[in-house]
Short mmCIF file of C-alpha atoms in Angstrom, two decimals:
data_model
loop_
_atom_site.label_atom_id
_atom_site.label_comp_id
_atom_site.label_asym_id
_atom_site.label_seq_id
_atom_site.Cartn_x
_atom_site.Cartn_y
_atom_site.Cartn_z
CA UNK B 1 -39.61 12.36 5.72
CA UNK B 2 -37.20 14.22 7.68
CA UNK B 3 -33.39 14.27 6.07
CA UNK B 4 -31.88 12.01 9.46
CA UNK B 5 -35.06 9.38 8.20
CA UNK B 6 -33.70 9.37 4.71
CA UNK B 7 -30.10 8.89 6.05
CA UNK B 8 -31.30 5.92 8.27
CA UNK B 9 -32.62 4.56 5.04
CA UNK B 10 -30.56 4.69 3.34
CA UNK B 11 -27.50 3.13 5.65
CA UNK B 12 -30.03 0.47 6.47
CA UNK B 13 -30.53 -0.58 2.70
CA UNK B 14 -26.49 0.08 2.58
CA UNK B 15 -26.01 -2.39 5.89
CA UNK B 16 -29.07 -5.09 4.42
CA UNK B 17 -26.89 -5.16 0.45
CA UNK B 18 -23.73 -5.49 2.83
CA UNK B 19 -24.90 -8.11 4.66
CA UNK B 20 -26.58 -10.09 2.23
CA UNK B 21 -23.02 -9.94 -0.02
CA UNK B 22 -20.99 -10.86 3.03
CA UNK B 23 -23.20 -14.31 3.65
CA UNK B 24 -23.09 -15.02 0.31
CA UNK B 25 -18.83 -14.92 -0.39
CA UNK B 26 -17.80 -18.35 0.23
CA UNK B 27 -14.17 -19.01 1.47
CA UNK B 28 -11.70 -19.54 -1.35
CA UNK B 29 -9.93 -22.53 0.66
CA UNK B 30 -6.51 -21.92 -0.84
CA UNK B 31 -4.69 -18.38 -0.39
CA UNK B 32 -4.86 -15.64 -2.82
CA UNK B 33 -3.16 -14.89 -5.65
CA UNK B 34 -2.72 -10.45 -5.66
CA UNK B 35 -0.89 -8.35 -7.93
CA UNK B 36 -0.09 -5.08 -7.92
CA UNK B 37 0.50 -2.87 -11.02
CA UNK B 38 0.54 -0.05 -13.04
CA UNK B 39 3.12 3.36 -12.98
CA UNK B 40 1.92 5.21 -10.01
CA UNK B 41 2.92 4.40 -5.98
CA UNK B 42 2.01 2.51 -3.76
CA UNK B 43 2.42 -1.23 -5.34
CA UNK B 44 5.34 -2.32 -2.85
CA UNK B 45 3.90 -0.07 -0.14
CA UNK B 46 0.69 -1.79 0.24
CA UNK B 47 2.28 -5.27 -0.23
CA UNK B 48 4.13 -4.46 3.13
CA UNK B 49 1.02 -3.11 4.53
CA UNK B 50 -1.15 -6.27 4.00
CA UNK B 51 2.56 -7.64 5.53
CA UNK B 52 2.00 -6.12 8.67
CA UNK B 53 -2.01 -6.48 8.87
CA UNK B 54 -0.85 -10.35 8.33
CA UNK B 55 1.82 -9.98 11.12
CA UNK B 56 -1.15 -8.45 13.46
CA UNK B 57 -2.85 -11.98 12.94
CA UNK B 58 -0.14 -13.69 14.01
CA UNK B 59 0.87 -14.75 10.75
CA UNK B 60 4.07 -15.93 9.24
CA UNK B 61 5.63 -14.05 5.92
CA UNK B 62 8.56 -14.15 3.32
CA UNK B 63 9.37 -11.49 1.22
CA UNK B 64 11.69 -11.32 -2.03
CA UNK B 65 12.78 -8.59 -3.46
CA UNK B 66 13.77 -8.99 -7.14
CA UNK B 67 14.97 -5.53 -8.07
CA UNK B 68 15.84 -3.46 -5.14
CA UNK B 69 19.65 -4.83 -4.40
CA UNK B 70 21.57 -3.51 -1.70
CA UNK B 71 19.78 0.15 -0.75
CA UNK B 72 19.00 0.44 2.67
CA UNK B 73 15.16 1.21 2.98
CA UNK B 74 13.08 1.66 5.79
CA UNK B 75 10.57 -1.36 5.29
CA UNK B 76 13.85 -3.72 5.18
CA UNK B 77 15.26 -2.12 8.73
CA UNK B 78 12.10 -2.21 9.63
CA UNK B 79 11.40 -6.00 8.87
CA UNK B 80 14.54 -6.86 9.54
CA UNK B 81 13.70 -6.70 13.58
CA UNK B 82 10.52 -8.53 13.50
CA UNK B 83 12.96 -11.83 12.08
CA UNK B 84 11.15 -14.67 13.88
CA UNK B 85 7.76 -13.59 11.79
CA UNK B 86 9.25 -12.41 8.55
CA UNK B 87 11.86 -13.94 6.27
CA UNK B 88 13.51 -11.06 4.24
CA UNK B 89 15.45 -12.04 1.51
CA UNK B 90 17.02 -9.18 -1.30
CA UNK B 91 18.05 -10.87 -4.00
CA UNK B 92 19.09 -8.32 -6.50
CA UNK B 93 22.13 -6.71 -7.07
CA UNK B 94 20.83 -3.09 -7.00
CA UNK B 95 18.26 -1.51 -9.90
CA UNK B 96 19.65 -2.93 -13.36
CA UNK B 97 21.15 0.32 -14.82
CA UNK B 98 23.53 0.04 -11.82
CA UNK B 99 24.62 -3.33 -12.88
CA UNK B 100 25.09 -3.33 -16.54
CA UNK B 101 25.46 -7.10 -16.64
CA UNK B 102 22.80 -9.11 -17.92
CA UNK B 103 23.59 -12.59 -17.59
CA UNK B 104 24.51 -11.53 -13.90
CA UNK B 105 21.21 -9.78 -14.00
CA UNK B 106 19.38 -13.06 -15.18
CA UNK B 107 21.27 -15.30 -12.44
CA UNK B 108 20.02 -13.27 -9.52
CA UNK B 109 16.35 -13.27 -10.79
CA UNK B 110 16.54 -16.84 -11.20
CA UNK B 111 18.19 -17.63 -7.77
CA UNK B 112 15.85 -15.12 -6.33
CA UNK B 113 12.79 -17.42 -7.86
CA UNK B 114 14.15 -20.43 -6.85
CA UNK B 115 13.92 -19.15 -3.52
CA UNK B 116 10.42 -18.16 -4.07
CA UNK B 117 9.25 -21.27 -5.32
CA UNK B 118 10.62 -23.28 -2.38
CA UNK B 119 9.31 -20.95 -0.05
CA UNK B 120 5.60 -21.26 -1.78
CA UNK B 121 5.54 -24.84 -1.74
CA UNK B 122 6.80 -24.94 1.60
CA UNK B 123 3.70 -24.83 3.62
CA UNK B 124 5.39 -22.33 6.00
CA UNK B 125 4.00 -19.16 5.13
CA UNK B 126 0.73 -17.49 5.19
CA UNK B 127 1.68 -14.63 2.70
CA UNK B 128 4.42 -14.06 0.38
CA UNK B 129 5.47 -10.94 -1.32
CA UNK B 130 7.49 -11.13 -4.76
CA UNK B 131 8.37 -7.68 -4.70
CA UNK B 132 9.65 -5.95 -8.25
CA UNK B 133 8.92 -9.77 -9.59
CA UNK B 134 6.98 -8.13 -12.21
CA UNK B 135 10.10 -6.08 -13.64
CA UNK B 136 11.94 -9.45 -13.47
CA UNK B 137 9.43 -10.62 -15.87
CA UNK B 138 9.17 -7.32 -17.93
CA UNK B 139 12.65 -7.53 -19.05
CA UNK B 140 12.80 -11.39 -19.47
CA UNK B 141 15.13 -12.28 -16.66
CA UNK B 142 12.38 -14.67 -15.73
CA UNK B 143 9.65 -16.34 -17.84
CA UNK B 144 6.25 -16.23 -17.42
CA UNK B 145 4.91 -19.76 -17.89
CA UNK B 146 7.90 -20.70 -14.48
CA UNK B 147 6.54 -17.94 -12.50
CA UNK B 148 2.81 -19.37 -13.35
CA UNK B 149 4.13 -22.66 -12.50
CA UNK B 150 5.35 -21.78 -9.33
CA UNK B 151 2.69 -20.11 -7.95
CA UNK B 152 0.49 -23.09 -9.27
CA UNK B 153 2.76 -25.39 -6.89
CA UNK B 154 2.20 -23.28 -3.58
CA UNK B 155 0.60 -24.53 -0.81
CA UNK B 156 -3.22 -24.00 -0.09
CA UNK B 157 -1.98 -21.78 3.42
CA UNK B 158 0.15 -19.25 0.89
CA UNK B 159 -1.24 -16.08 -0.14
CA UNK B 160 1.42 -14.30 -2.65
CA UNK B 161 1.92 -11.09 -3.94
CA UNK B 162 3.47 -9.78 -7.16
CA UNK B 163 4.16 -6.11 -7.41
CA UNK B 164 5.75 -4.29 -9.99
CA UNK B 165 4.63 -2.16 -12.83
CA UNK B 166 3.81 -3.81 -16.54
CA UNK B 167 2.69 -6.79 -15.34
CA UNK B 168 1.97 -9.46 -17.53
CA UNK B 169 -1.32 -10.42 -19.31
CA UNK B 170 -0.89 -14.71 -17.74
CA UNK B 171 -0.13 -13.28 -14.61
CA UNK B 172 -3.58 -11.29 -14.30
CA UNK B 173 -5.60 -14.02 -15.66
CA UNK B 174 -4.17 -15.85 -13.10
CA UNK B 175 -4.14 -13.91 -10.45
CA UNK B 176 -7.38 -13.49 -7.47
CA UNK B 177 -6.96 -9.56 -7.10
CA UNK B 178 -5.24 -7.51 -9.80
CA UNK B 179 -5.16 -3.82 -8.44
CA UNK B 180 -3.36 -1.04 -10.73
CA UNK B 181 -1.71 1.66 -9.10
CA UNK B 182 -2.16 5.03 -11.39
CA UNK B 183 -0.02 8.09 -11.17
CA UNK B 184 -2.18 11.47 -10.83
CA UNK B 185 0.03 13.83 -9.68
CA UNK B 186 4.06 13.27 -8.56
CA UNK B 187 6.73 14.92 -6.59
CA UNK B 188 9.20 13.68 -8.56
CA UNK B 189 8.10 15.24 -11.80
CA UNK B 190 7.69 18.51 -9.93
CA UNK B 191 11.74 17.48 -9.31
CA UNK B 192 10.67 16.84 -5.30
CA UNK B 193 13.44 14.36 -3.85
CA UNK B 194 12.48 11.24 -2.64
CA UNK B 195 11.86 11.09 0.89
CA UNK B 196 13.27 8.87 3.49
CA UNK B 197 10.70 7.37 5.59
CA UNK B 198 8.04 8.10 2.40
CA UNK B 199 9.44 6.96 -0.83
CA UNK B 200 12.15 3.90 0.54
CA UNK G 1 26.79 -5.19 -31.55
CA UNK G 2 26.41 -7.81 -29.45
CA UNK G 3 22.95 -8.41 -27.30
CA UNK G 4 25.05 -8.01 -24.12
CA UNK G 5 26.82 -4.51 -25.61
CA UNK G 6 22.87 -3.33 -26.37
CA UNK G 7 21.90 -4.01 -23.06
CA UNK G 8 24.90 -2.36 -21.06
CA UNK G 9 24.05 0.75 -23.40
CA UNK G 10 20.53 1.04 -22.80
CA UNK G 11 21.21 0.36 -18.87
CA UNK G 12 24.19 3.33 -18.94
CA UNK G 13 21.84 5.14 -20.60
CA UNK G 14 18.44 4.58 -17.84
CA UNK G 15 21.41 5.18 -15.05
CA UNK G 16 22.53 8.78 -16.85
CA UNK G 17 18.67 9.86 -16.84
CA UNK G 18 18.35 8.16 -13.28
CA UNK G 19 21.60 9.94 -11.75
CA UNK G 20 20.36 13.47 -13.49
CA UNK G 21 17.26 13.20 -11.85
CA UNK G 22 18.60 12.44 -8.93
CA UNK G 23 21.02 15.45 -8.65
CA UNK G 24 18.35 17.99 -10.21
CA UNK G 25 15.82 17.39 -6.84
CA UNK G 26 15.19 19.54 -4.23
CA UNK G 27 14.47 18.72 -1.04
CA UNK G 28 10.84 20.11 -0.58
CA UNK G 29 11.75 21.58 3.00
CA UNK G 30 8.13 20.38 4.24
CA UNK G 31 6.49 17.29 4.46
CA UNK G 32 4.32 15.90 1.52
CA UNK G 33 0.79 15.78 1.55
CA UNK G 34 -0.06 12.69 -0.32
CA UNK G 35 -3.72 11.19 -1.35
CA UNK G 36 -4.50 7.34 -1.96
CA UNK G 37 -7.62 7.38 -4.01
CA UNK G 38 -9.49 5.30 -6.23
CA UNK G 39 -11.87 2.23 -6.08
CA UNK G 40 -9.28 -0.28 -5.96
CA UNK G 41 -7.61 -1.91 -3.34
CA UNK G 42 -4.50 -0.78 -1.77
CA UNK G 43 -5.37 2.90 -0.15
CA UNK G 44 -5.24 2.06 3.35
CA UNK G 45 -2.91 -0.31 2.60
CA UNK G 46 -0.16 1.09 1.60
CA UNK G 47 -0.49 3.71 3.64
CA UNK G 48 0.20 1.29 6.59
CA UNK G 49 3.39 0.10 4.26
CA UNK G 50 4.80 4.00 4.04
CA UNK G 51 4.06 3.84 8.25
CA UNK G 52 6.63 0.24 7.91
CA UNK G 53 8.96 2.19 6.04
CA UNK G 54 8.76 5.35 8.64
CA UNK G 55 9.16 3.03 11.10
CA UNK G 56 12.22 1.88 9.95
CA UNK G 57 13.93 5.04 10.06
CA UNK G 58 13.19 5.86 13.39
CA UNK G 59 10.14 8.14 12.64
CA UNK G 60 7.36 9.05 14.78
CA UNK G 61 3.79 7.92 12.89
CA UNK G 62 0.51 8.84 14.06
CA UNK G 63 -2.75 7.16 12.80
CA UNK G 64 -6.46 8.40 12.80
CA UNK G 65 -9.04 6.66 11.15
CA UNK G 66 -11.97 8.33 10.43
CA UNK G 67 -14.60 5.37 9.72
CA UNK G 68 -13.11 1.86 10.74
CA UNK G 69 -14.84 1.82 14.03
CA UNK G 70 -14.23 -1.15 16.20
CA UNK G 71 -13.61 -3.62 13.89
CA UNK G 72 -10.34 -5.71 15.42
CA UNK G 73 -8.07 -5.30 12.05
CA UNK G 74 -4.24 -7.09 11.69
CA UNK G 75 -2.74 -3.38 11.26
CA UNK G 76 -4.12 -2.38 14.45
CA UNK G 77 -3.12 -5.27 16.88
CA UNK G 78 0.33 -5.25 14.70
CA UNK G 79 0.76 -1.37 15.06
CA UNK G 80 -0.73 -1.23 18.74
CA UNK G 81 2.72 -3.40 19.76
CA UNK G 82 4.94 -0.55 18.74
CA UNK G 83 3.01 2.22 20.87
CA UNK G 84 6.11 4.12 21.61
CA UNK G 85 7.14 5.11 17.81
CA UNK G 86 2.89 5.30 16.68
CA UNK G 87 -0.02 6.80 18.08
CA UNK G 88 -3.03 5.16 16.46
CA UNK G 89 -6.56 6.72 16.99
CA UNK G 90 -9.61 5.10 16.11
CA UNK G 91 -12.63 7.88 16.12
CA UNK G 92 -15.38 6.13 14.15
CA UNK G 93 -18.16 3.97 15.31
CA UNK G 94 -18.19 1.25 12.87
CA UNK G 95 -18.96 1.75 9.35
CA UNK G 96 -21.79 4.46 8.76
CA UNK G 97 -23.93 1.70 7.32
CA UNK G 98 -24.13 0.17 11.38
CA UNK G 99 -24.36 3.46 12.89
CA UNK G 100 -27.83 4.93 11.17
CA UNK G 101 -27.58 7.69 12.93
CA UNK G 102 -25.88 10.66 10.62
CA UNK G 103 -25.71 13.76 14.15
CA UNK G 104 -23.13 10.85 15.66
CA UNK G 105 -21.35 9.77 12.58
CA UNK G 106 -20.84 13.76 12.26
CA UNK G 107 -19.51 14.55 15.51
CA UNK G 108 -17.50 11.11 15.64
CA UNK G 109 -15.98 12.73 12.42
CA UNK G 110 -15.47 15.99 13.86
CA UNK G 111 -14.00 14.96 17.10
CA UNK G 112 -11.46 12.93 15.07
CA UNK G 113 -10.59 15.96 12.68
CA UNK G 114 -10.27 17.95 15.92
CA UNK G 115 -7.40 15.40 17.14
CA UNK G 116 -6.00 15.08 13.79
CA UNK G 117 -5.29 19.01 13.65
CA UNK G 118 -3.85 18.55 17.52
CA UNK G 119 -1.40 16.15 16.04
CA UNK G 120 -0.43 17.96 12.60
CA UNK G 121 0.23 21.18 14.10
CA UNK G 122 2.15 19.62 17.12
CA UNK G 123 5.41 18.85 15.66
CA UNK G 124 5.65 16.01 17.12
CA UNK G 125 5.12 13.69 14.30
CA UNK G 126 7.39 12.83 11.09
CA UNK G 127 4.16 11.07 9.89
CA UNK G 128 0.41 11.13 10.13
CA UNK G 129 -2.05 9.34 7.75
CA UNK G 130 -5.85 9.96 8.09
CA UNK G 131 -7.25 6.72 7.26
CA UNK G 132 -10.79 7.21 5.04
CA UNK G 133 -11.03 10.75 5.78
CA UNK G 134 -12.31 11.29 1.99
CA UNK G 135 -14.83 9.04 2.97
CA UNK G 136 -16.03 11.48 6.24
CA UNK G 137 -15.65 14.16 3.26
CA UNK G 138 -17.42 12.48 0.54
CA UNK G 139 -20.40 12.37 3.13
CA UNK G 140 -19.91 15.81 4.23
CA UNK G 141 -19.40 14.84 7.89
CA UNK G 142 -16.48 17.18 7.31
CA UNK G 143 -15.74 20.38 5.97
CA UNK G 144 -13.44 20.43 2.85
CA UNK G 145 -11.72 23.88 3.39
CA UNK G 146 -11.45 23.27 6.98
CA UNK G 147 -9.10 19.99 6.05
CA UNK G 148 -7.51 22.30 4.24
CA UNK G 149 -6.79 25.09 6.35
CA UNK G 150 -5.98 22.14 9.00
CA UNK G 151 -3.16 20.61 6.30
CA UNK G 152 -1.93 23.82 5.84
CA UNK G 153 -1.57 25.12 9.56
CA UNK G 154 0.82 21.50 9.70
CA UNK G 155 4.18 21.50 11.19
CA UNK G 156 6.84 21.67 8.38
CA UNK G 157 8.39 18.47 9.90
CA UNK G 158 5.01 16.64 9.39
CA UNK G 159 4.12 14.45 5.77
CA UNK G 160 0.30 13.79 6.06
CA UNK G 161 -1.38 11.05 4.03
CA UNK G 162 -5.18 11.12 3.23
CA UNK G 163 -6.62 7.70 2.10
CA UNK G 164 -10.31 6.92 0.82
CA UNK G 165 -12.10 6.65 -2.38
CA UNK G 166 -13.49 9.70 -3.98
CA UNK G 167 -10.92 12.56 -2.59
CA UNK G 168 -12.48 15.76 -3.29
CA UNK G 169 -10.78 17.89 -5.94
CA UNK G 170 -9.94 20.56 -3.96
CA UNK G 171 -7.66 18.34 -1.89
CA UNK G 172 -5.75 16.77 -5.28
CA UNK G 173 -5.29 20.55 -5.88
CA UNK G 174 -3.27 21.02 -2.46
CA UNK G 175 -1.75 17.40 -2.16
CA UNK G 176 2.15 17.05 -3.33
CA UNK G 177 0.95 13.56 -4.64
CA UNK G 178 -2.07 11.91 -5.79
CA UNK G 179 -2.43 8.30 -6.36
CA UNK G 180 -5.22 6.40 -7.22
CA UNK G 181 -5.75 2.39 -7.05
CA UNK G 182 -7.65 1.19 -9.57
CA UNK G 183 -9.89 -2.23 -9.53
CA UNK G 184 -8.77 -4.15 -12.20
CA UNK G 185 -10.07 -7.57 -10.86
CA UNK G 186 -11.70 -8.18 -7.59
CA UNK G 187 -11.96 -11.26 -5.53
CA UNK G 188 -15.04 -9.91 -3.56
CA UNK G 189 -17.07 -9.87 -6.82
CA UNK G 190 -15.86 -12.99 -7.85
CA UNK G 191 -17.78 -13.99 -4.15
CA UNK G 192 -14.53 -14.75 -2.71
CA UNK G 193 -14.90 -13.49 1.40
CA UNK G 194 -12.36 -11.15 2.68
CA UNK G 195 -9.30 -12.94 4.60
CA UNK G 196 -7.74 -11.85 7.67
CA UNK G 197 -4.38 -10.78 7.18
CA UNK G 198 -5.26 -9.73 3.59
CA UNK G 199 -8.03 -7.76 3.34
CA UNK G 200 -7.72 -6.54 7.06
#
């Protein structure tokens, strides 16, 4: 057997398993519960690229940001002019060490999640982000058994994603899609500034 | 010491570290070469989110995939609105699996390496992510030290980002960063089909 016959072969076996797995997935008839975790990039970055594969379909999409507070990034100027598809809304007061306050810490998760939760149960969206949620959670400005609740209460239309490193144990036995982002190799630690346009 | 007292400490404290990092970072003088790897979700993804983020500043992003073919994706009809700030290239004929024929998948591959090194060496571009090349690589439809020699013969102005499972080692060598997405649960295996506006 020549080695362009073995090839064929073997992407026709390939196409038949692919095929075969494709018939057999059956629509989940609610949307999708994803989060994204671990210490490496790319947990916020993807949640704003499924953002703008959903905007592609048409689709409409909230975001809120837990964590990031009042820096100017490129995803948020970037958002920020598609406003009749996406609702942006930062919620944080900048990254905790900058605040120093916890109880002012603990009201802006909280009226950041009541945000979320009416936005889930809405029946407007098609996918919402909780970005940094997870960090939120980690240091017990929010609790774990509300956040569970809340997603519990969206609508059947809402996909939702959490991002944020350390995420908690309910949340991934809840959760459709867990997906953990692992750090191999950083800039940073080679002390590499972050870069506009890459890293915010 | 009161809770409150701990938890201002411990936040001065994170901001000290965070604001000495900060000040100790060069500036790399070159665009990053960054890898999304891994058998997880989120690769091309968040690639597309780092393009969002580019976007935002004003940057000029161009896109080659290497094996999507002409599968009608959300990134591509959302991207293909914004053709003045990205060029998006799509060189592949489908997955491999639909092709069967290994002479075209190579010279698909090739032609869209060829364009890729057009665009990298141009200047022209703040931005350029080549969507499942390791794939093309992993395959050997392309040439690992010629991806090489192509990354390095870049314009300085130009960050590049390589997605696709199974990135060869000599490219994590090069690359300024190297993440990889792990699968930690998957909806797919669970037999959930993949959703528009999600999963592409």
């Amino acid at each position: 057997m020549s080695e362009d016959q073995t090839h064929s072969d073997k992407m026709k076996a390939l196409q038949a398993e692919q095929k075969k797995k494709t018939s057999e997935a059956r629509d989940p008839g609610r949307g999708l519960v994803l989060v994204h975790t671990g210490n490496g990039k790319g947990k916020s970055s993807s949640a704003f690229g499924v953002i703008a594969r959903a905007l592609g379909w048409g689709h409409k999409v909230g975001i809120v940001q837990f964590i990031k507070g009042k820096w100017i990034t490129g995803e948020r100027q970037f958002f920020a002019k598609l406003a009749d598809q996406v609702d942006w809304h930062t919620m944080g007061e900048g990254f905790t060490w900058d605040t120093q306050d916890k109880a002012r810490d603990i009201a802006a998760a909280e009226a950041a999640f009541q945000r979320a939760c009416d936005m889930m149960a809405s029946g407007d969206y098609d996918l919402i982000v909780l970005d940094e949620i997870n960090i939120a959670l980690r240091y017990d400005y929010l609790d774990v058994q509300a956040v569970l609740d809340g997603l519990k209460a969206r609508s059947d239309r809402t996909s939702v994603i959490l991002t944020g490193r350390d995420a908690k144990p309910e949340l991934c036995e809840y959760a459709d899609l867990v997906s953990e982002m692992t750090e191999v190799k950083h800039p940073f630690k080679a002390g590499i500034k972050a870069q506009r346009g890459i890293d915010f």
